[in-house]
Coordinates of C-alpha atoms and ligand atoms in Angstrom, one line a residue:
X1 CA -14.5 9.8 -3.3
X2 CA -16.5 7.7 -0.8
X3 CA -14.2 4.8 0.0
X4 CA -10.6 3.6 -0.7
X5 CA -11.1 0.0 -1.6
X6 CA -8.5 -0.6 -4.4
X7 CA -6.3 1.5 -6.8
X8 CA -8.4 0.3 -9.7
X9 CA -11.3 2.5 -8.4
X10 CA -9.4 5.7 -8.3
X11 CA -9.1 8.2 -11.2
X12 CA -5.7 9.8 -12.0
X13 CA -7.2 13.1 -10.7
X14 CA -8.2 11.5 -7.4
X15 CA -4.8 10.1 -6.9
X16 CA -3.1 13.4 -7.6
X17 CA -5.5 15.2 -5.3
X18 CA -4.7 12.8 -2.4
X19 CA -0.9 13.2 -3.1
X20 CA -1.2 17.0 -3.1
X21 CA -3.2 17.0 0.2
X22 CA -0.7 14.6 1.7
X23 CA 2.2 17.0 0.8
X24 CA 0.2 19.8 2.4
X25 CA -0.5 17.8 5.6
X26 CA 3.2 16.8 5.8
X27 CA 4.1 20.5 5.6
X28 CA 1.6 21.4 8.3
X29 CA 2.9 18.7 10.6
X30 CA 6.5 19.6 10.1
X31 CA 5.8 23.3 10.8
X32 CA 3.6 22.6 13.8
X33 CA 0.5 24.0 12.1
X34 CA -2.5 22.4 13.8
X35 CA -4.8 20.7 11.3
X36 CA -7.8 19.2 13.1
X37 CA -9.7 18.5 9.9
X38 CA -11.5 15.5 11.4
X39 CA -12.3 17.0 14.9
X40 CA -14.8 14.9 16.7
X41 CA -14.8 12.0 14.2
X42 CA -14.0 8.4 15.0
X43 CA -12.3 5.7 13.0
X44 CA -12.6 2.0 13.8
X45 CA -9.5 0.0 12.7
X46 CA -10.2 -3.7 12.2
X47 CA -7.1 -5.9 12.1
X48 CA -7.3 -9.6 11.1
X49 CA -3.5 -9.6 10.4
X50 CA -0.4 -8.1 12.1
X51 CA 0.7 -4.6 11.5
X52 CA 3.3 -2.1 12.7
X53 CA 3.2 0.8 10.2
X54 CA -0.5 0.7 9.2
X55 CA -1.8 0.5 12.8
X56 CA 0.5 3.2 14.2
X57 CA 0.3 5.6 11.3
X58 CA -3.5 5.4 11.2
X59 CA -3.8 5.8 14.9
X60 CA -1.4 8.7 15.2
X61 CA -2.8 10.3 12.0
X62 CA -6.3 10.2 13.3
X63 CA -5.1 11.8 16.6
X64 CA -3.3 14.6 14.7
X65 CA -6.4 15.3 12.7
X66 CA -8.4 15.8 15.9
X67 CA -10.3 12.5 15.7
X68 CA -10.4 9.4 17.7
X69 CA -9.0 6.0 16.5
X70 CA -10.3 2.7 17.9
X71 CA -8.1 -0.4 17.5
X72 CA -10.3 -3.4 16.9
X73 CA -8.5 -6.7 16.8
X74 CA -10.5 -9.5 15.1
X75 CA -9.6 -11.7 18.1
X76 CA -11.8 -9.5 20.3
X77 CA -14.6 -8.7 17.8
X78 CA -17.5 -11.0 17.2
X79 CA -16.4 -11.0 13.5
X80 CA -13.7 -13.4 14.7
X81 CA -16.4 -15.7 16.0
X82 CA -18.3 -15.7 12.8
X83 CA -20.6 -12.7 13.0
X84 CA -21.3 -11.8 9.3
X85 CA -19.5 -8.8 7.9
X86 CA -22.8 -7.5 6.6
X87 CA -24.1 -7.2 10.2
X88 CA -20.8 -5.8 11.5
X89 CA -21.0 -3.2 8.8
X90 CA -24.5 -2.1 9.7
X91 CA -23.7 -2.0 13.4
X92 CA -20.4 -0.1 13.2
X93 CA -22.0 2.4 10.8
X94 CA -24.2 3.6 13.7
X95 CA -21.2 4.3 16.0
X96 CA -18.3 5.4 13.8
X97 CA -17.5 7.9 11.1
X98 CA -15.2 5.5 9.2
X99 CA -13.7 2.1 9.1
X100 CA -10.2 0.9 8.2
X101 CA -9.8 -2.8 7.7
X102 CA -6.9 -5.2 7.2
X103 CA -8.0 -8.6 6.2
X104 CA -7.5 -11.6 3.8
X105 CA -10.3 -11.4 1.2
X106 CA -11.0 -8.3 -0.8
X107 CA -14.6 -9.3 -0.9
X108 CA -14.9 -8.7 2.9
X109 CA -13.7 -5.1 2.4
X110 CA -16.1 -4.6 -0.6
X111 CA -19.0 -6.1 1.5
X112 CA -18.2 -3.8 4.4
X113 CA -18.5 -0.8 2.1
X114 CA -21.7 -2.2 0.4
X115 CA -23.6 -3.0 3.6
X116 CA -22.4 -0.2 5.8
X117 CA -23.1 3.5 5.4
X118 CA -19.8 5.0 6.3
X119 CA -16.5 5.3 4.4
X120 CA -14.3 2.2 4.3
X121 CA -10.5 2.3 3.8
X122 CA -8.6 -0.9 2.8
X123 CA -5.5 -1.3 5.0
X124 CA -4.3 -4.4 3.0
X125 CA -6.0 -7.5 1.7
X126 CA -4.5 -10.5 -0.2
X127 CA -5.4 -8.6 -3.4
X128 CA -4.1 -5.1 -2.8
X129 CA -2.6 -2.5 -0.5
X130 CA -3.7 0.9 -1.8
X131 CA -2.7 3.0 1.3
X132 CA 0.9 1.7 0.8
X133 CA 1.0 2.6 -2.9
X134 CA -0.3 6.1 -2.3
X135 CA 2.6 6.6 0.1
X136 CA 4.9 5.1 -2.4
X137 CA 3.8 7.4 -5.2
X138 CA 4.1 10.4 -2.7
X139 CA 7.7 9.3 -2.0
X140 CA 8.6 8.9 -5.7
X141 CA 7.2 12.4 -6.5
X142 CA 9.1 13.8 -3.4
X143 CA 12.4 12.4 -4.6
X144 CA 12.0 12.7 -8.3
X145 CA 9.9 15.8 -8.6
X146 CA 7.4 14.3 -11.1
X147 CA 6.2 11.0 -12.6
X148 CA 6.4 11.8 -16.4
X149 CA 9.0 9.8 -18.1
X150 CA 9.9 7.6 -15.1
X151 CA 10.0 3.9 -15.1
X152 CA 8.9 1.8 -12.1
X153 CA 10.0 -1.8 -11.8
X154 CA 8.6 -4.4 -9.4
X155 CA 10.6 -7.6 -8.8
X156 CA 9.2 -10.6 -7.0
X157 CA 5.8 -12.0 -6.0
X158 CA 2.7 -10.8 -8.1
X159 CA 1.0 -10.1 -4.7
X160 CA -1.0 -7.3 -3.2
X161 CA 1.9 -4.9 -3.6
X162 CA 2.5 -5.8 -7.2
X163 CA -1.2 -5.5 -8.0
X164 CA -1.5 -2.0 -6.5
X165 CA 1.8 -0.7 -7.8
X166 CA 1.1 -1.7 -11.4
X167 CA -2.3 0.1 -11.4
X168 CA -1.0 3.1 -9.4
X169 CA 2.1 3.6 -11.5
X170 CA 0.3 3.3 -14.8
X171 CA -2.5 5.7 -13.6
X172 CA 0.0 8.5 -12.8
X173 CA 1.8 8.1 -16.1
X174 CA 4.8 6.0 -15.3
X175 CA 6.2 3.2 -17.4
X176 CA 5.8 0.0 -15.4
X177 CA 7.7 -3.4 -15.6
X178 CA 7.2 -6.4 -13.4
X179 CA 9.4 -9.5 -13.1
X180 CA 7.5 -12.4 -11.5
X181 CA 8.1 -16.1 -11.9
X182 CA 5.6 -18.4 -13.6
X183 CA 2.8 -19.2 -11.2
X184 CA 3.2 -16.0 -9.2
X185 CA 1.9 -13.4 -11.7
X186 CA -0.2 -10.4 -10.6
X187 CA -4.0 -10.8 -10.5
X188 CA -5.9 -11.2 -13.8
X189 CA -7.9 -8.1 -13.3
X190 CA -4.7 -6.1 -12.9
X191 CA -3.1 -7.6 -16.0
X192 CA -6.3 -6.9 -18.0
X193 CA -6.1 -3.3 -16.9
X194 CA -2.3 -3.1 -17.6
X195 CA -2.6 -4.7 -21.0
X196 CA -4.3 -1.5 -22.3
X197 CA -1.0 0.3 -21.8
X198 CA 1.9 0.1 -24.2
X199 CA 4.3 1.1 -21.4
X200 CA 3.6 -2.0 -19.3
X201 CA 5.8 -5.1 -19.4
X202 CA 5.6 -8.4 -17.6
X203 CA 8.6 -10.7 -17.8
X204 CA 10.3 -13.5 -16.0
X205 CA 13.7 -11.7 -16.2
X206 CA 14.4 -9.4 -13.3
X207 CA 17.4 -7.8 -15.1
X208 CA 15.3 -7.1 -18.2
X209 CA 12.6 -5.5 -16.0
X210 CA 15.1 -3.4 -14.2
X211 CA 16.8 -2.0 -17.4
X212 CA 16.6 1.8 -17.2
X213 CA 14.3 1.8 -14.2
X214 CA 14.1 4.9 -12.0
X215 CA 12.4 3.2 -9.1
X216 CA 12.9 -0.5 -8.1
X217 CA 10.3 -2.1 -5.8
X218 CA 10.3 -5.5 -4.2
X219 CA 8.3 -7.2 -1.4
X220 CA 8.5 -10.4 0.7
X221 CA 8.3 -13.7 -1.0
X222 CA 5.7 -15.1 1.4
X223 CA 3.0 -12.7 2.5
X224 CA 1.0 -12.8 5.7
X225 CA -1.1 -16.0 5.6
X226 CA 1.4 -17.8 3.3
X227 CA 3.9 -18.7 6.0
X228 CA 3.3 -22.4 5.3
X229 CA 4.5 -21.9 1.7
X230 CA 7.7 -20.2 2.7
X231 CA 10.1 -23.0 1.7
X232 CA 8.6 -23.7 -1.8
X233 CA 8.5 -19.9 -2.3
X234 CA 12.2 -19.5 -1.4
X235 CA 12.9 -22.0 -4.3
X236 CA 10.4 -20.3 -6.7
X237 CA 11.8 -16.8 -6.1
X238 CA 15.5 -17.7 -6.2
X239 CA 17.0 -15.1 -8.6
X240 CA 14.2 -12.6 -7.9
X241 CA 16.4 -10.6 -5.5
X242 CA 17.1 -6.9 -5.6
X243 CA 20.9 -6.9 -5.5
X244 CA 23.9 -5.2 -7.2
X245 CA 23.2 -6.9 -10.5
X246 CA 19.7 -5.4 -10.6
X247 CA 20.9 -2.0 -9.5
X248 CA 23.6 -2.0 -12.2
X249 CA 20.8 -2.6 -14.8
X250 CA 18.7 0.2 -13.4
X251 CA 19.2 3.9 -14.0
X252 CA 22.3 5.1 -12.0
X253 CA 20.1 7.4 -9.9
X254 CA 17.4 4.8 -9.3
X255 CA 15.6 4.8 -6.0
X256 CA 14.7 1.6 -4.1
X257 CA 11.3 1.2 -2.3
X258 CA 10.1 -1.5 0.0
X259 CA 6.8 -1.5 1.9
X260 CA 8.5 -3.3 4.9
X261 CA 8.9 -5.5 6.7
X262 CA 11.9 -6.6 4.7
X263 CA 13.7 -10.0 4.7
X264 CA 17.3 -9.2 4.1
X265 CA 19.2 -11.6 1.7
X266 CA 15.9 -12.9 0.5
X267 CA 14.0 -10.4 -1.7
X268 CA 16.7 -7.7 -1.1
X269 CA 20.3 -7.7 -0.1
X270 CA 21.4 -6.0 3.1
X271 CA 23.8 -3.9 1.0
X272 CA 21.1 -2.5 -1.3
X273 CA 18.6 -2.1 1.5
X274 CA 21.0 0.0 3.6
X275 CA 22.3 2.0 0.6
X276 CA 18.7 3.1 0.0
X277 CA 17.5 3.3 3.6
X278 CA 16.9 7.0 3.3
X279 CA 14.2 6.7 0.7
X280 CA 12.8 3.4 2.2
X281 CA 12.2 5.0 5.6
X282 CA 10.8 8.2 4.1
X283 CA 8.4 5.9 2.3
X284 CA 7.4 4.4 5.7
X285 CA 6.9 7.9 7.1
X286 CA 4.8 8.9 4.2
X287 CA 2.2 6.3 5.1
X288 CA 1.2 8.7 7.9
X289 CA 0.8 11.7 5.5
X290 CA -0.9 9.8 2.7
X291 CA -3.4 8.1 5.0
X292 CA -4.3 11.4 6.7
X293 CA -5.1 12.7 3.2
X294 CA -7.2 9.7 2.5
X295 CA -9.1 10.0 5.8
X296 CA -9.7 13.7 5.1
X297 CA -10.9 13.0 1.6
X298 CA -13.4 10.2 2.6
X299 CA -14.4 11.3 6.1
X300 CA -14.0 15.1 5.9
X301 CA -16.8 17.6 5.2
X302 CA -15.5 18.6 1.8
Ligands
CP401 N1 3.9 -1.9 5.0 C1 2.9 -2.2 5.9 O1 1.7 -2.2 5.6 O2 3.4 -2.5 7.1 P1 2.6 -3.1 8.4 O3 2.3 -4.5 8.0 O4 3.6 -3.0 9.5 O5 1.4 -2.3 8.6
NVA402 N1 2.8 -8.6 0.8 C1 3.0 -8.3 2.2 C2 2.9 -6.8 2.5 C3 3.1 -6.5 3.9 C4 2.9 -5.0 4.1 C5 1.9 -9.1 3.0 O1 0.8 -9.1 2.5 O2 2.3 -9.7 4.0

């Protein structure tokens, strides 16, 4: 595995290998076992959008692995003044051992990988959020023990999270349902992939999607960069809220996952959020372990 650009690129075996390594690294950290697997390596972290979890977990994770993280805000980089990504890629490849990038267009991430000569990790684009979904799968396996026979349900915007969850969930063998309003469906490439699976369902009924689900996911109605559409989205997504009615339709032992930040009383009620805070914050913690596994896989020496 050379890069982590999107879930569509990963095989089931690669996903399971990352999750196994993530479990191992979590164990080592919890037991104070040093694990400097990236000693002397440096990771550049380019951010064109805000972040709490991604920035802090990558930065701390790189430190725990014995490496050196550099936070590179696009406000300070020449990329923010129009230097082409192709040139940035070729320059940074001469200084660093890996790049993590959070940006708008997926093409920018793919170009960075194509024109550079070092591993690239996608820390979120408008299209996908693979690091988050690897942490989510890790959390599901941690709480449920396995993926076989489980049903994952996503309710809300067919955004970067929906795109990645559908692909990730199907690849590890889960049934997947998504409830999204007309006009806010997941990306066509994701639906083309998912259509090959009998166990995938896209509906406009949140209750139908939640029926018998073991894991309920949701995400904000307006993602970063869509703040100007917040009002029209509040109207479009009315009824696409994870609340008591949704939880009643799901399996009685169902988990709730949210990538955070959460907007209480919009996509999820305060009550459901707090009732499932244990697994939601474990999910946030698992960003650290899953991303360390990804960094070791793409930047380690085998
Ligand atoms: N879930 C997530 O990626 O959080 P941040 O935007 O805080 O990094
Ligand atoms: N869909 C959200 C995810 C944030 C982690 C966004 O892109 O803003």
